[in-house]
Amino acid sequence: MSKILTNCLIASQKPGQVLNIASNLAIVRYASTGTPKSAQAQAKVSSEKKPTEKPVESPSFAMNLFRGQMRLEEIFPYPSSLNEEQRDILQSLVDPTAKFFEEKNDSLKNDKLETVPDDIMQGLKELGAFGLQTPVEHNGLGLNNTQYARLVEIVGSHDLGIGIVLGAHQSIGFKGILL
């Protein structure tokens, strides 16, 4: 019955009129139960019945976002998965890689030629870019996924075509050969 009354209220709404849901719900409640209750009276009764509950504390960043709280200590600083030696190795590769792409590589030229010039490929070889994740015992750099991702971030920010070339050397068939 209240669905019919609600539909009638919406249908009786005049163009441009804002539908006041709280007062209309009180009308629907009165029509369906015979007991008039205003929205204010309902709110007062419901607040009197419920004791104030303290929200459960949680260290979850996402859960606290829904509560309107930002606990940044849960996400910053981001935990490092690298030990001191791995950080040093990575840092020794980041600067030369960035310098190579800033000074020697021309991504627009590579796109126009639709190929990567031989001197750029040779420079990448000298940097060890084709063996980033290849184990050291196979003459590679032996980087883990975090180190690899950081270097690929640099490559991708300068030339996506070369990023694809290097990615292919690290994935297609490579893992199967190592197994």
N, CA and C of each residue as an Amber inpcrd file, in Angstrom:
protein
   537
   0.8160000  -1.1950000   0.0000000   0.0000000   0.0000000   0.0000000
   0.8580000   1.2560000   0.0000000   1.9680000   1.2460000   0.7800000
   2.7980000   2.4380000   0.8320000   3.4820000   2.7020000  -0.5000000
   3.7330000   1.6560000  -1.2930000   4.3310000   1.8610000  -2.6130000
   3.3630000   2.6320000  -3.5030000   2.0870000   2.2950000  -3.3960000
   1.0700000   2.9950000  -4.1840000   0.9980000   4.4540000  -3.7560000
   1.0050000   4.7060000  -2.4460000   0.9530000   6.0840000  -1.9590000
   2.1990000   6.8680000  -2.3600000   3.3500000   6.2160000  -2.2950000
   4.5810000   6.9010000  -2.6890000   4.5210000   7.2770000  -4.1580000
   4.0450000   6.3500000  -4.9970000   3.9070000   6.6480000  -6.4250000
   2.9230000   7.7860000  -6.6440000   1.8550000   7.8210000  -5.8670000
   0.8860000   8.9170000  -5.9790000   1.5180000  10.2490000  -5.5980000
   2.3240000  10.2520000  -4.5350000   2.9870000  11.4800000  -4.1100000
   3.9280000  11.9860000  -5.1910000   4.6860000  11.0720000  -5.7960000
   5.6160000  11.4720000  -6.8500000   4.8410000  11.9670000  -8.0670000
   3.7280000  11.2820000  -8.4070000   2.9270000  11.6770000  -9.5550000
   2.2600000  13.0350000  -9.3300000   1.9110000  13.3520000  -8.0540000
   1.2440000  14.6210000  -7.7610000   2.2210000  15.7890000  -7.6760000
   3.4920000  15.4930000  -7.7700000   4.5010000  16.5470000  -7.6860000
   4.3820000  17.4620000  -8.8970000   4.4090000  18.7600000  -8.6610000
   4.3130000  19.7390000  -9.7320000   5.6840000  19.9430000 -10.3630000
   5.7420000  20.3090000 -11.6450000   7.0370000  20.5540000 -12.2840000
   7.8060000  21.6420000 -11.5520000   9.0880000  21.3980000 -11.2890000
   9.9310000  22.3580000 -10.5960000   9.8500000  22.2540000  -9.0860000
   8.9270000  21.4580000  -8.5680000   8.7660000  21.3150000  -7.1210000
   9.7570000  20.2770000  -6.6080000  10.3940000  20.5860000  -5.4860000
  11.3260000  19.6560000  -4.8710000  10.5250000  18.7090000  -3.9900000
  10.7620000  17.4230000  -4.1600000  10.0360000  16.4220000  -3.3940000
  10.6870000  16.2840000  -2.0230000   9.9440000  16.6040000  -0.9770000
  10.4360000  16.4960000   0.3880000  10.1620000  15.0800000   0.8800000
  11.1800000  14.2530000   0.8460000  11.0140000  12.8410000   1.1580000
  10.6210000  12.6280000   2.6090000  11.2120000  13.3730000   3.5510000
  10.9300000  13.1660000   4.9720000   9.4540000  13.4020000   5.2900000
   8.8880000  14.5170000   4.8170000   7.4860000  14.7870000   5.1380000
   6.5670000  13.8290000   4.3900000   6.9420000  13.4580000   3.1770000
   6.1080000  12.5280000   2.4180000   6.1340000  11.1370000   3.0340000
   7.2660000  10.7410000   3.6220000   7.3190000   9.4520000   4.2950000
   6.4200000   9.4520000   5.5230000   6.3660000  10.5850000   6.2050000
   5.4670000  10.6900000   7.3540000   4.0170000  10.5530000   6.9040000
   3.6700000  11.1350000   5.7490000   2.3060000  11.0120000   5.2060000
   2.0230000   9.5610000   4.8520000   2.9960000   8.9050000   4.2210000
   2.8260000   7.5060000   3.8560000   2.6500000   6.6620000   5.1090000
   3.4590000   6.9250000   6.1490000   3.3590000   6.1670000   7.3990000
   1.9670000   6.3630000   8.0200000   1.4720000   7.6020000   8.0240000
   0.1540000   7.8980000   8.5900000  -0.9390000   7.1640000   7.8080000
  -0.7960000   7.1940000   6.4740000  -1.8190000   6.5640000   5.6360000
  -1.8020000   5.0450000   5.7920000  -0.6520000   4.4560000   6.0150000
  -0.5800000   3.0000000   6.0820000  -0.8380000   2.4640000   7.4860000
  -0.5220000   3.2120000   8.5500000  -0.6810000   2.6970000   9.9200000
  -1.7260000   3.4460000  10.7160000  -2.0610000   4.6350000  10.2710000
  -3.0010000   5.4410000  11.0140000  -2.3520000   6.1780000  12.1690000
  -1.0290000   6.1160000  12.2770000  -0.3180000   6.7910000  13.3590000
   0.5460000   7.8890000  12.7650000   0.2310000   9.1590000  13.0250000
   1.0770000  10.2160000  12.4750000   2.3940000  10.3120000  13.2570000
   3.4800000  10.3620000  12.5170000   4.7890000  10.5690000  13.1350000
   5.6080000  11.4390000  12.2030000   6.0540000  12.5240000  12.7120000
   6.8920000  13.3920000  11.8890000   8.3050000  12.8230000  11.8200000
   9.0450000  13.2870000  10.8890000  10.4330000  12.8340000  10.7290000
  11.2500000  13.2210000  11.9530000  10.9400000  14.3850000  12.5290000
  11.6730000  14.8180000  13.7170000  11.3690000  13.9130000  14.9010000
  10.1210000  13.5370000  15.0630000   9.7490000  12.6520000  16.1650000
  10.3950000  11.2890000  15.9980000  10.4450000  10.7970000  14.7640000
  11.0870000   9.5120000  14.5000000  12.5750000   9.5710000  14.8280000
  13.2330000  10.6610000  14.4410000  14.6660000  10.8120000  14.7080000
  14.9250000  10.8760000  16.2070000  14.0590000  11.5630000  16.9400000
  14.2260000  11.6870000  18.3900000  14.0780000  10.3290000  19.0610000
  13.0760000   9.5690000  18.6600000  12.8410000   8.2520000  19.2490000
  14.0010000   7.3130000  18.9350000  14.4620000   7.3210000  17.6900000
  15.5410000   6.4110000  17.3170000  16.8520000   6.7810000  18.0120000
  17.0810000   8.0910000  18.2570000  18.3100000   8.4750000  18.9500000
  18.2400000   8.1540000  20.4340000  17.0260000   8.1560000  21.0130000
  16.8770000   7.8260000  22.4180000  17.0760000   6.3280000  22.6650000
  16.6780000   5.5100000  21.7250000  16.7510000   4.0690000  21.8920000
  18.1680000   3.5340000  21.7720000  18.9510000   4.1190000  20.9060000
  20.2880000   3.6090000  20.6440000  21.3090000   4.2930000  21.5340000
  22.0690000   3.5190000  22.2940000  23.1570000   4.1460000  23.0480000
  24.2590000   4.5540000  22.0720000  24.9620000   5.5830000  22.4340000
  26.0360000   6.0190000  21.5510000  27.1330000   4.9710000  21.5370000
  27.4490000   4.5180000  20.3440000  28.4610000   3.4860000  20.1790000
  29.7410000   4.1220000  19.6860000  30.8340000   3.7630000  20.3160000
  32.1350000   4.2530000  19.8790000  32.6090000   3.3640000  18.7360000
  33.0110000   3.9470000  17.6070000  33.4570000   3.1120000  16.4900000
  34.6940000   2.3010000  16.8810000  34.7590000   1.1120000  16.3530000
  35.8860000   0.2300000  16.6300000  37.1330000   0.8010000  15.9540000
  38.2090000   0.9040000  16.6990000  39.4620000   1.3950000  16.1350000
  40.0380000   0.3330000  15.2110000  40.5580000   0.7590000  14.0860000
  41.1430000  -0.1690000  13.1390000  42.3550000   0.4830000  12.4900000
  43.4180000  -0.2950000  12.2860000  44.5730000   0.2590000  11.5880000
  44.4140000   0.2390000  10.0690000  43.3080000  -0.2980000   9.5690000
  43.1070000  -0.4290000   8.1300000  42.9530000   0.9470000   7.4740000
  43.8010000   1.2350000   6.5060000  43.7380000   2.5190000   5.8110000
  42.4140000   2.6590000   5.0720000  42.0080000   1.6100000   4.3390000
  40.7800000   1.6790000   3.5470000  39.5530000   1.8180000   4.4390000
  39.4950000   1.0680000   5.5210000  38.3400000   1.1420000   6.4110000
  38.2250000   2.5450000   7.0100000  39.3490000   3.1240000   7.3790000
  39.3260000   4.4580000   7.9630000  38.9550000   5.5320000   6.9440000
  39.2050000   5.2980000   5.6590000  38.7500000   6.2470000   4.6430000
  37.2290000   6.3560000   4.6630000  36.5570000   5.2190000   4.8360000
  35.0930000   5.2410000   4.8940000  34.5860000   5.9200000   6.1580000
  35.4120000   5.9960000   7.1630000  35.0470000   6.6950000   8.3960000
  35.4300000   8.1670000   8.3490000  36.0490000   8.5880000   7.2780000
  36.4620000   9.9760000   7.1490000  37.7770000  10.2700000   7.8390000
  38.5590000   9.2310000   8.0920000  39.8460000   9.4050000   8.7560000
  40.9510000   8.9450000   7.8170000  42.0260000   9.7010000   7.7840000
  43.1810000   9.2910000   6.9740000  44.3360000   9.0130000   7.9220000
  44.7060000   7.7560000   8.0310000  45.8370000   7.3580000   8.8630000
  47.0140000   7.1130000   7.9250000  47.7250000   8.1710000   7.6090000
  48.8070000   8.0910000   6.6350000  49.9800000   7.2570000   7.1160000
  50.1110000   7.0710000   8.4240000  51.2200000   6.2610000   8.9220000
  51.0840000   4.8070000   8.4660000  49.8970000   4.4170000   7.9980000
  49.7050000   3.0530000   7.5060000  50.2520000   2.8680000   6.0930000
  50.4130000   3.9430000   5.3390000  50.8880000   3.8020000   3.9610000
  52.1970000   4.5310000   3.6720000  52.5630000   5.5080000   4.4990000
  53.8220000   6.2310000   4.2820000  54.7070000   6.0800000   5.4920000
  55.9560000   5.8670000   5.3760000  56.6390000   5.5690000   4.1300000
  56.3050000   4.1520000   3.6870000  56.2440000   3.9790000   2.3760000
  55.9370000   2.6670000   1.8100000  57.0400000   1.7030000   2.2130000
  56.6760000   0.5090000   2.6720000  57.7200000  -0.4150000   3.1360000
  58.6610000  -0.8150000   2.0030000  59.9250000  -0.8180000   2.2940000
  60.9240000  -1.1660000   1.2880000  61.1530000  -2.6680000   1.3030000
  61.1730000  -3.2450000   0.1180000  61.4230000  -4.6780000   0.0160000
  62.8810000  -4.9530000  -0.3540000  63.6810000  -3.8990000  -0.4010000
  65.0790000  -4.0490000  -0.7800000  65.9820000  -3.9440000   0.4480000
  67.0160000  -4.7740000   0.4640000  68.0100000  -4.6260000   1.5260000
  69.0320000  -3.5780000   1.0770000  69.9910000  -3.2840000   1.9080000
  70.9680000  -2.2170000   1.6260000  71.7500000  -2.4860000   0.3400000
  72.1850000  -3.7140000   0.1500000  72.9590000  -4.0700000  -1.0400000
  72.1170000  -3.9020000  -2.3100000  70.8580000  -4.3390000  -2.2730000
  69.9720000  -4.1970000  -3.4310000  69.6970000  -2.7310000  -3.7450000
  69.5370000  -1.9060000  -2.7110000  69.3280000  -0.4650000  -2.9370000
  70.5550000   0.1610000  -3.5970000  71.7540000  -0.2370000  -3.1530000
  72.9860000   0.3040000  -3.7420000  73.1200000  -0.1060000  -5.2080000
  72.8130000  -1.3670000  -5.4950000  72.8750000  -1.8470000  -6.8860000
  71.8840000  -1.0690000  -7.7460000  70.6770000  -0.9120000  -7.2470000
  69.6560000  -0.1840000  -7.9960000  70.0670000   1.2570000  -8.2430000
  70.5720000   1.9290000  -7.2130000  70.9810000   3.3220000  -7.3660000
  72.1200000   3.4630000  -8.3700000  73.0090000   2.4530000  -8.4020000
  74.1200000   2.5110000  -9.3610000  73.6370000   2.3190000 -10.7930000
  72.4260000   1.8050000 -10.9790000  71.8720000   1.6210000 -12.3220000
  70.9110000   2.7350000 -12.7330000  70.2570000   3.3570000 -11.7710000
  69.2420000   4.3750000 -12.0720000  69.8510000   5.5780000 -12.7860000
  70.9130000   6.1350000 -12.2420000  71.4980000   7.3520000 -12.8310000
  72.0420000   7.1300000 -14.2460000  72.8340000   6.0630000 -14.4910000
  73.3040000   5.8440000 -15.8710000  72.1700000   5.5690000 -16.8610000
  71.1320000   4.8730000 -16.4100000  69.9970000   4.5820000 -17.2980000
  69.2690000   5.8750000 -17.6660000  69.0020000   6.7030000 -16.6840000
  68.3290000   7.9760000 -16.9550000  69.1850000   8.8620000 -17.8490000
  70.4840000   8.9090000 -17.5840000  71.3980000   9.7230000 -18.3900000
  71.4270000   9.2290000 -19.8320000  71.4630000   7.9080000 -20.0320000
  71.4760000   7.3340000 -21.3790000  70.2460000   7.7690000 -22.1650000
  69.0810000   7.6640000 -21.5450000  67.8510000   8.0040000 -22.2680000
  67.7020000   9.5060000 -22.4790000  68.2290000  10.3090000 -21.5990000
  68.1310000  11.7570000 -21.7630000  69.1090000  12.2780000 -22.8120000
  70.2940000  11.6780000 -22.8900000  71.3460000  12.2090000 -23.7740000
  71.4500000  11.5040000 -25.1230000  71.2360000  10.2000000 -25.1700000
  71.5130000   9.4570000 -26.4020000  70.2810000   9.0280000 -27.1730000
  69.2150000   8.6990000 -26.4970000  68.0390000   8.1610000 -27.1800000
  67.1030000   9.2770000 -27.6290000  66.5910000   9.1550000 -28.8470000
  65.5970000  10.0880000 -29.3700000  64.3540000   9.2770000 -29.7290000
  63.3780000   9.2860000 -28.8410000  62.1930000   8.4420000 -29.0510000
  61.3910000   8.8550000 -30.2800000  61.3480000  10.1460000 -30.5990000
  60.6270000  10.5900000 -31.7970000  61.3030000  10.0760000 -33.0630000
  62.6280000  10.0770000 -33.0670000  63.3760000   9.5400000 -34.2060000
  63.1160000   8.0360000 -34.3480000  63.1140000   7.3290000 -33.2160000
  62.8440000   5.8910000 -33.2460000  61.4490000   5.6090000 -33.7970000
  60.4760000   6.4010000 -33.4010000  59.1120000   6.2250000 -33.9040000
  59.0230000   6.5310000 -35.3920000  59.7250000   7.5690000 -35.8190000
  59.6960000   7.9410000 -37.2350000  60.3670000   6.8640000 -38.0820000
  61.4910000   6.3290000 -37.6090000  62.2090000   5.2710000 -38.3400000
  61.5170000   3.9120000 -38.2150000  60.6330000   3.7910000 -37.2430000
  59.9630000   2.5390000 -36.9240000  60.9450000   1.4320000 -36.5510000
  62.0530000   1.8120000 -35.9770000  63.0610000   0.8750000 -35.4940000
  63.9310000   1.5710000 -34.4560000  64.6900000   0.7790000 -33.7410000
  65.6410000   1.3400000 -32.7860000  67.0170000   1.2360000 -33.4360000
  67.7280000   2.3610000 -33.5970000  69.0410000   2.3310000 -34.2560000
  70.0340000   1.4090000 -33.5390000  70.9830000   0.8830000 -34.2990000
  71.9710000  -0.0640000 -33.7670000  72.8050000   0.5260000 -32.6340000
  73.1600000   1.8070000 -32.7210000  73.9790000   2.3990000 -31.6630000
  73.2160000   2.4690000 -30.3290000  71.9000000   2.6650000 -30.4060000
  71.0780000   2.6750000 -29.1930000  70.9920000   1.2570000 -28.6300000
  70.8060000   0.2780000 -29.4930000  70.7570000  -1.1180000 -29.0360000
  72.0850000  -1.5170000 -28.3950000  73.1860000  -1.0760000 -28.9760000
  74.5060000  -1.3760000 -28.4130000  74.6690000  -0.7070000 -27.0450000
  74.2070000   0.5100000 -26.9230000  74.2640000   1.2130000 -25.6430000
  73.4400000   0.5110000 -24.5680000  72.2650000  -0.0010000 -24.9660000
  71.4410000  -0.7530000 -24.0290000  72.1410000  -2.0460000 -23.6030000
  72.8350000  -2.6710000 -24.5560000  73.5940000  -3.8920000 -24.2310000
  74.6880000  -3.5940000 -23.2210000  75.3850000  -2.4940000 -23.4310000
  76.4670000  -2.1110000 -22.5240000  75.9430000  -1.7960000 -21.1180000
  74.7300000  -1.2740000 -21.0490000  74.1120000  -1.0080000 -19.7500000
  73.6560000  -2.3020000 -19.0660000  73.5590000  -3.3730000 -19.8340000
  73.0620000  -4.6390000 -19.2870000  71.5510000  -4.7100000 -19.2910000
  70.9270000  -3.9010000 -20.1130000  69.4700000  -3.8000000 -20.1220000
  68.7670000  -5.0530000 -20.6270000  69.4630000  -5.8910000 -21.3680000
  68.8240000  -7.1010000 -21.8810000  68.9260000  -8.2690000 -20.9020000
  69.6300000  -8.0760000 -19.8150000  69.7590000  -9.1240000 -18.8130000
  69.4310000  -8.6260000 -17.4230000  68.4520000  -7.7620000 -17.3280000
  68.1210000  -7.1670000 -16.0300000  67.7470000  -8.2130000 -14.9820000
  66.9270000  -9.1660000 -15.3610000  66.4900000 -10.1770000 -14.4070000
  67.1990000 -11.5160000 -14.5950000  68.1180000 -11.5650000 -15.5210000
  68.8850000 -12.7880000 -15.7250000  69.8070000 -12.9910000 -14.5290000
  69.8330000 -14.2000000 -13.9840000  70.6990000 -14.4430000 -12.8190000
  72.1670000 -14.1420000 -13.1200000  72.9010000 -13.7580000 -12.0960000
  74.3130000 -13.3940000 -12.2330000  75.1280000 -14.5620000 -12.7910000
  74.7940000 -15.8070000 -12.4000000  75.5370000 -16.9640000 -12.9080000
  75.3690000 -17.1700000 -14.4090000  74.3940000 -16.5010000 -15.0120000
  74.2050000 -16.5320000 -16.4790000  74.5960000 -15.1930000 -17.1060000
  75.4560000 -14.4580000 -16.4310000  75.9860000 -13.1680000 -16.8940000
  74.9430000 -12.0560000 -16.9730000  73.9210000 -12.1190000 -16.1530000
  72.9320000 -11.0540000 -16.0940000  73.1450000 -10.1990000 -14.8530000
  72.2410000  -9.2650000 -14.6570000  72.3330000  -8.3870000 -13.4860000
  71.6630000  -8.9930000 -12.2570000  70.7450000  -9.9270000 -12.4460000
  70.1000000 -10.6030000 -11.3270000  69.1900000  -9.7230000 -10.4910000
  68.5150000  -8.7790000 -11.1080000  67.6300000  -7.8760000 -10.3710000
  66.3350000  -8.5770000  -9.9790000  65.7790000  -8.1860000  -8.8350000
  64.4670000  -8.7030000  -8.4570000  63.3860000  -7.8430000  -9.1180000
  62.1240000  -8.1780000  -8.8850000  61.0190000  -7.4630000  -9.5460000
  60.9550000  -5.9890000  -9.1750000  61.2590000  -5.6400000  -7.9340000
  61.2140000  -4.2380000  -7.5040000  62.2820000  -3.4190000  -8.2220000
  63.4900000  -3.9590000  -8.2990000  64.5730000  -3.2580000  -8.9920000
  64.2480000  -3.1320000 -10.4840000  63.7610000  -4.2090000 -11.0660000
  63.4040000  -4.2140000 -12.4850000  62.3190000  -3.1780000 -12.7670000
  61.2980000  -3.1240000 -11.9090000  60.1970000  -2.1810000 -12.1070000
  60.6930000  -0.7370000 -12.0670000  61.6330000  -0.4420000 -11.1890000
  62.1550000   0.9290000 -11.0930000  62.8910000   1.3220000 -12.3700000
  63.6840000   0.4090000 -12.9230000  64.4050000   0.7270000 -14.1590000
  63.4560000   0.8230000 -15.3520000  62.4660000  -0.0420000 -15.3940000
  61.4890000   0.0050000 -16.4900000  60.6590000   1.2860000 -16.4120000
  60.4720000   1.7990000 -15.2090000  59.7860000   3.0830000 -15.0420000
  60.5590000   4.1880000 -15.7620000  61.8660000   4.1680000 -15.6310000
  62.7080000   5.1720000 -16.2990000  62.6330000   4.9860000 -17.8140000
  62.7670000   3.7420000 -18.2510000  62.7280000   3.4510000 -19.6910000
  61.3810000   3.8830000 -20.2720000  60.2890000   3.4930000 -19.6340000
  58.9500000   3.8160000 -20.1280000  58.6490000   5.3010000 -20.1420000
  59.2520000   6.0530000 -19.2440000  59.0040000   7.4930000 -19.2320000
  59.7140000   8.2000000 -20.3780000  60.6990000   7.5320000 -20.9820000
  61.4300000   8.1350000 -22.0960000  61.0520000   7.5580000 -23.4600000
  60.8620000   6.2190000 -23.5350000  60.6000000   5.6020000 -24.8360000
  59.8630000   4.2840000 -24.6300000  58.5750000   4.2770000 -24.9370000
  57.7710000   3.0690000 -24.7440000  58.1610000   1.9540000 -25.7050000
  58.6160000   2.3130000 -26.8900000  59.0490000   1.2970000 -27.8580000
  60.2090000   0.4790000 -27.3170000  61.1850000   1.1460000 -26.7480000
  62.3250000   0.4370000 -26.1560000  61.8630000  -0.3330000 -24.9190000
  60.9130000   0.2040000 -24.1960000  60.3540000  -0.5140000 -23.0500000
  59.7620000  -1.8520000 -23.4710000  59.1040000  -1.8780000 -24.6210000
  58.5320000  -3.1230000 -25.1330000  59.6380000  -4.0840000 -25.5560000
  60.6750000  -3.5650000 -26.2080000  61.8060000  -4.4120000 -26.6180000
  62.4470000  -5.0570000 -25.3940000  62.7060000  -4.2630000 -24.3700000
  63.3270000  -4.8020000 -23.1600000  62.3850000  -5.7480000 -22.4240000
  61.1220000  -5.4270000 -22.3930000  60.1440000  -6.2910000 -21.7410000
  60.0520000  -7.6470000 -22.4040000  60.1360000  -7.6570000 -23.7350000
  60.0950000  -8.9290000 -24.4530000  61.3020000  -9.7890000 -24.0950000
  62.4550000  -9.1830000 -23.9200000  63.6520000  -9.9430000 -23.5620000
  63.5920000 -10.4840000 -22.1410000  62.7580000  -9.9060000 -21.3100000
  62.6420000 -10.3670000 -19.9290000  61.4910000 -11.3460000 -19.7290000
  60.6580000 -11.5500000 -20.7520000  59.4650000 -12.3590000 -20.5140000
  59.2600000 -13.4910000 -21.5150000  59.2300000 -13.2120000 -22.7780000
  58.8480000 -14.2150000 -23.7680000  59.8740000 -15.3430000 -23.8180000
  59.5220000 -16.4620000 -23.2590000  60.3900000 -17.6280000 -23.2810000
  61.5250000 -17.6140000 -22.2810000  61.8720000 -16.4610000 -21.7840000
  63.0240000 -16.3210000 -20.8810000  62.8280000 -17.1070000 -19.5920000
  61.6830000 -16.9830000 -18.9810000  61.4210000 -17.6740000 -17.7150000
  61.4230000 -19.1850000 -17.9110000  60.8860000 -19.6200000 -19.0440000
  60.8840000 -21.0600000 -19.3390000  62.2890000 -21.6310000 -19.4860000
  63.1940000 -20.8710000 -20.0600000  64.5800000 -21.3200000 -20.2340000
  65.2510000 -21.4410000 -18.8650000  64.9510000 -20.4970000 -17.9850000
  65.5550000 -20.5400000 -16.6480000  65.0530000 -21.7210000 -15.8310000
  63.8180000 -22.1210000 -16.0540000  63.2570000 -23.2370000 -15.2840000
  63.9070000 -24.5120000 -15.7130000
